[in-house]
C-alpha positions as protocol buffer text, in pm:
chain_id: "A"
residue {
  index: 1
  type: MET
  ca { x: 23034 y: -9760 z: -3217 }
}
residue {
  index: 2
  type: ALA
  ca { x: 22968 y: -9400 z: -3250 }
}
residue {
  index: 3
  type: THR
  ca { x: 22821 y: -9247 z: -3604 }
}
residue {
  index: 4
  type: SER
  ca { x: 22863 y: -8891 z: -3704 }
}
residue {
  index: 5
  type: GLY
  ca { x: 22884 y: -8719 z: -4032 }
}
residue {
  index: 6
  type: TYR
  ca { x: 23111 y: -8867 z: -4356 }
}
residue {
  index: 7
  type: PHE
  ca { x: 23215 y: -9240 z: -4151 }
}
residue {
  index: 8
  type: PHE
  ca { x: 23109 y: -9424 z: -3899 }
}
residue {
  index: 9
  type: MET
  ca { x: 23367 y: -9463 z: -3643 }
}
residue {
  index: 10
  type: ALA
  ca { x: 23429 y: -9810 z: -3427 }
}
residue {
  index: 11
  type: THR
  ca { x: 23688 y: -9879 z: -3138 }
}
residue {
  index: 12
  type: ASP
  ca { x: 23928 y: -10147 z: -3056 }
}
residue {
  index: 13
  type: THR
  ca { x: 23880 y: -10202 z: -2673 }
}
residue {
  index: 14
  type: GLY
  ca { x: 24262 y: -10154 z: -2675 }
}
residue {
  index: 15
  type: LEU
  ca { x: 24196 y: -9806 z: -2797 }
}
residue {
  index: 16
  type: ARG
  ca { x: 24030 y: -9677 z: -2436 }
}
residue {
  index: 17
  type: GLY
  ca { x: 24357 y: -9805 z: -2242 }
}
residue {
  index: 18
  type: ASP
  ca { x: 24563 y: -9603 z: -2494 }
}
residue {
  index: 19
  type: MET
  ca { x: 24390 y: -9260 z: -2486 }
}
residue {
  index: 20
  type: GLN
  ca { x: 24408 y: -9279 z: -2100 }
}
residue {
  index: 21
  type: GLU
  ca { x: 24766 y: -9344 z: -2095 }
}
residue {
  index: 22
  type: ALA
  ca { x: 24781 y: -9089 z: -2311 }
}
residue {
  index: 23
  type: GLU
  ca { x: 24620 y: -8843 z: -2143 }
}
residue {
  index: 24
  type: LYS
  ca { x: 24830 y: -8909 z: -1805 }
}
residue {
  index: 25
  type: ASN
  ca { x: 25174 y: -8878 z: -1947 }
}
residue {
  index: 26
  type: ASP
  ca { x: 25030 y: -8564 z: -2263 }
}
residue {
  index: 27
  type: PRO
  ca { x: 24724 y: -8396 z: -2124 }
}
residue {
  index: 28
  type: GLY
  ca { x: 24548 y: -8296 z: -2387 }
}
residue {
  index: 29
  type: SER
  ca { x: 24721 y: -8498 z: -2641 }
}
residue {
  index: 30
  type: TRP
  ca { x: 24349 y: -8695 z: -2749 }
}
residue {
  index: 31
  type: LEU
  ca { x: 24213 y: -8403 z: -2751 }
}
residue {
  index: 32
  type: ASP
  ca { x: 24419 y: -8312 z: -2960 }
}
residue {
  index: 33
  type: MET
  ca { x: 24394 y: -8629 z: -3175 }
}
residue {
  index: 34
  type: LYS
  ca { x: 24013 y: -8577 z: -3178 }
}
residue {
  index: 35
  type: VAL
  ca { x: 24041 y: -8252 z: -3368 }
}
residue {
  index: 36
  type: VAL
  ca { x: 24269 y: -8417 z: -3661 }
}
residue {
  index: 37
  type: LEU
  ca { x: 23980 y: -8705 z: -3659 }
}
residue {
  index: 38
  type: LEU
  ca { x: 23692 y: -8463 z: -3650 }
}
residue {
  index: 39
  type: ARG
  ca { x: 23849 y: -8273 z: -3997 }
}
residue {
  index: 40
  type: VAL
  ca { x: 23955 y: -8622 z: -4182 }
}
residue {
  index: 41
  type: GLN
  ca { x: 23547 y: -8708 z: -4143 }
}
residue {
  index: 42
  type: ALA
  ca { x: 23406 y: -8430 z: -4247 }
}
residue {
  index: 43
  type: GLY
  ca { x: 23630 y: -8429 z: -4566 }
}
residue {
  index: 44
  type: SER
  ca { x: 23804 y: -8090 z: -4456 }
}
residue {
  index: 45
  type: SER
  ca { x: 24163 y: -8293 z: -4325 }
}
residue {
  index: 46
  type: ARG
  ca { x: 24554 y: -8140 z: -4479 }
}
residue {
  index: 47
  type: ASP
  ca { x: 24762 y: -8377 z: -4651 }
}
residue {
  index: 48
  type: VAL
  ca { x: 24986 y: -8407 z: -4322 }
}
residue {
  index: 49
  type: ASP
  ca { x: 24709 y: -8558 z: -4168 }
}
residue {
  index: 50
  type: TRP
  ca { x: 24645 y: -8845 z: -4239 }
}
residue {
  index: 51
  type: LYS
  ca { x: 24871 y: -9153 z: -4474 }
}
residue {
  index: 52
  type: ALA
  ca { x: 24758 y: -9424 z: -4608 }
}
residue {
  index: 53
  type: PRO
  ca { x: 24749 y: -9721 z: -4646 }
}
residue {
  index: 54
  type: MET
  ca { x: 25136 y: -9767 z: -4431 }
}
residue {
  index: 55
  type: ALA
  ca { x: 25438 y: -9863 z: -4688 }
}
residue {
  index: 56
  type: ARG
  ca { x: 25376 y: -10221 z: -4533 }
}
residue {
  index: 57
  type: VAL
  ca { x: 25300 y: -10525 z: -4791 }
}
residue {
  index: 58
  type: GLY
  ca { x: 25004 y: -10660 z: -4730 }
}
residue {
  index: 59
  type: VAL
  ca { x: 24876 y: -10420 z: -4434 }
}
residue {
  index: 60
  type: ASP
  ca { x: 24583 y: -10219 z: -4508 }
}
residue {
  index: 61
  type: ILE
  ca { x: 24635 y: -10001 z: -4240 }
}
residue {
  index: 62
  type: GLY
  ca { x: 24644 y: -9590 z: -4242 }
}
residue {
  index: 63
  type: GLU
  ca { x: 24811 y: -9373 z: -3959 }
}
residue {
  index: 64
  type: LEU
  ca { x: 24600 y: -9025 z: -3856 }
}
residue {
  index: 65
  type: ARG
  ca { x: 24872 y: -8770 z: -3762 }
}
residue {
  index: 66
  type: ASN
  ca { x: 24929 y: -8508 z: -3546 }
}
residue {
  index: 67
  type: THR
  ca { x: 25268 y: -8340 z: -3332 }
}
residue {
  index: 68
  type: ARG
  ca { x: 25293 y: -8243 z: -2995 }
}
residue {
  index: 69
  type: HIS
  ca { x: 25681 y: -8153 z: -2952 }
}
residue {
  index: 70
  type: PRO
  ca { x: 25896 y: -8363 z: -2886 }
}
residue {
  index: 71
  type: HIS
  ca { x: 25671 y: -8660 z: -2969 }
}
residue {
  index: 72
  type: LEU
  ca { x: 25476 y: -8752 z: -3290 }
}
residue {
  index: 73
  type: TYR
  ca { x: 25105 y: -8917 z: -3180 }
}
residue {
  index: 74
  type: ARG
  ca { x: 24958 y: -9155 z: -3433 }
}
residue {
  index: 75
  type: LEU
  ca { x: 24660 y: -9292 z: -3451 }
}
residue {
  index: 76
  type: TYR
  ca { x: 24596 y: -9631 z: -3664 }
}
residue {
  index: 77
  type: VAL
  ca { x: 24304 y: -9699 z: -3861 }
}
residue {
  index: 78
  type: HIS
  ca { x: 24120 y: -9951 z: -4063 }
}
residue {
  index: 79
  type: ALA
  ca { x: 23842 y: -9911 z: -4332 }
}
residue {
  index: 80
  type: ASP
  ca { x: 23724 y: -10206 z: -4560 }
}
residue {
  index: 81
  type: ARG
  ca { x: 23718 y: -10073 z: -4947 }
}
residue {
  index: 82
  type: GLY
  ca { x: 23355 y: -9996 z: -4966 }
}
residue {
  index: 83
  type: SER
  ca { x: 23237 y: -9945 z: -4636 }
}
residue {
  index: 84
  type: ASN
  ca { x: 23175 y: -9637 z: -4427 }
}
residue {
  index: 85
  type: GLN
  ca { x: 23284 y: -9792 z: -4142 }
}
residue {
  index: 86
  type: LEU
  ca { x: 23685 y: -9619 z: -3970 }
}
residue {
  index: 87
  type: GLN
  ca { x: 23843 y: -9827 z: -3734 }
}
residue {
  index: 88
  type: LEU
  ca { x: 24035 y: -9702 z: -3487 }
}
residue {
  index: 89
  type: LEU
  ca { x: 24272 y: -9965 z: -3388 }
}
residue {
  index: 90
  type: LEU
  ca { x: 24542 y: -9783 z: -3185 }
}
residue {
  index: 91
  type: PHE
  ca { x: 24646 y: -9474 z: -3063 }
}
residue {
  index: 92
  type: ASP
  ca { x: 25000 y: -9360 z: -2924 }
}
residue {
  index: 93
  type: ARG
  ca { x: 25346 y: -9150 z: -2946 }
}
residue {
  index: 94
  type: LYS
  ca { x: 25677 y: -9198 z: -3076 }
}
residue {
  index: 95
  type: PRO
  ca { x: 25999 y: -8973 z: -3108 }
}
residue {
  index: 96
  type: ALA
  ca { x: 26071 y: -8792 z: -3397 }
}
residue {
  index: 97
  type: GLY
  ca { x: 26425 y: -8954 z: -3593 }
}
residue {
  index: 98
  type: PRO
  ca { x: 26538 y: -9325 z: -3689 }
}
residue {
  index: 99
  type: ALA
  ca { x: 26404 y: -9446 z: -3329 }
}
residue {
  index: 100
  type: GLY
  ca { x: 26096 y: -9317 z: -3422 }
}
residue {
  index: 101
  type: LEU
  ca { x: 26075 y: -9574 z: -3687 }
}
residue {
  index: 102
  type: ILE
  ca { x: 26141 y: -9865 z: -3463 }
}
residue {
  index: 103
  type: VAL
  ca { x: 25895 y: -9740 z: -3214 }
}
residue {
  index: 104
  type: GLN
  ca { x: 25628 y: -9722 z: -3526 }
}
residue {
  index: 105
  type: ASN
  ca { x: 25710 y: -10034 z: -3638 }
}
residue {
  index: 106
  type: GLN
  ca { x: 25572 y: -10179 z: -3308 }
}
residue {
  index: 107
  type: HIS
  ca { x: 25270 y: -9977 z: -3306 }
}
residue {
  index: 108
  type: ILE
  ca { x: 25211 y: -10103 z: -3642 }
}
residue {
  index: 109
  type: VAL
  ca { x: 25197 y: -10485 z: -3546 }
}
residue {
  index: 110
  type: THR
  ca { x: 25018 y: -10402 z: -3264 }
}
residue {
  index: 111
  type: ALA
  ca { x: 24738 y: -10237 z: -3466 }
}
residue {
  index: 112
  type: CYS
  ca { x: 24740 y: -10553 z: -3701 }
}
residue {
  index: 113
  type: ALA
  ca { x: 24702 y: -10748 z: -3443 }
}
residue {
  index: 114
  type: ARG
  ca { x: 24452 y: -10627 z: -3317 }
}
residue {
  index: 115
  type: LEU
  ca { x: 24316 y: -10550 z: -3659 }
}
residue {
  index: 116
  type: ILE
  ca { x: 24301 y: -10894 z: -3696 }
}
residue {
  index: 117
  type: ASN
  ca { x: 24124 y: -10974 z: -3374 }
}
residue {
  index: 118
  type: TRP
  ca { x: 23874 y: -10775 z: -3435 }
}
residue {
  index: 119
  type: ALA
  ca { x: 23765 y: -11017 z: -3720 }
}
residue {
  index: 120
  type: SER
  ca { x: 23760 y: -11315 z: -3507 }
}
């Protein structure tokens, strides 16, 4: 687990593969998302940088956002209430528009599965 700033970051075992796949398809995509992550950690994020919780019943997952046209990149995260640990669950991209919502739902399901496996 890496520590720095206002919270601890812990990564799911699948995140490394997500990062490698993204970098293979779009070099610099993870580094751009890391800039957003560090802004959030430093307390200097913008409203467009994140959303939490996601609009799903019973799921405490948030997303960090970055746009690299034509793709919308998302880093799905979780933090227990009162904890200073941010769990980095899944990093991927989705297209803009209605098709992106279908892809996003699949990403959220995968992030939730990773969160459940994390706890076990």
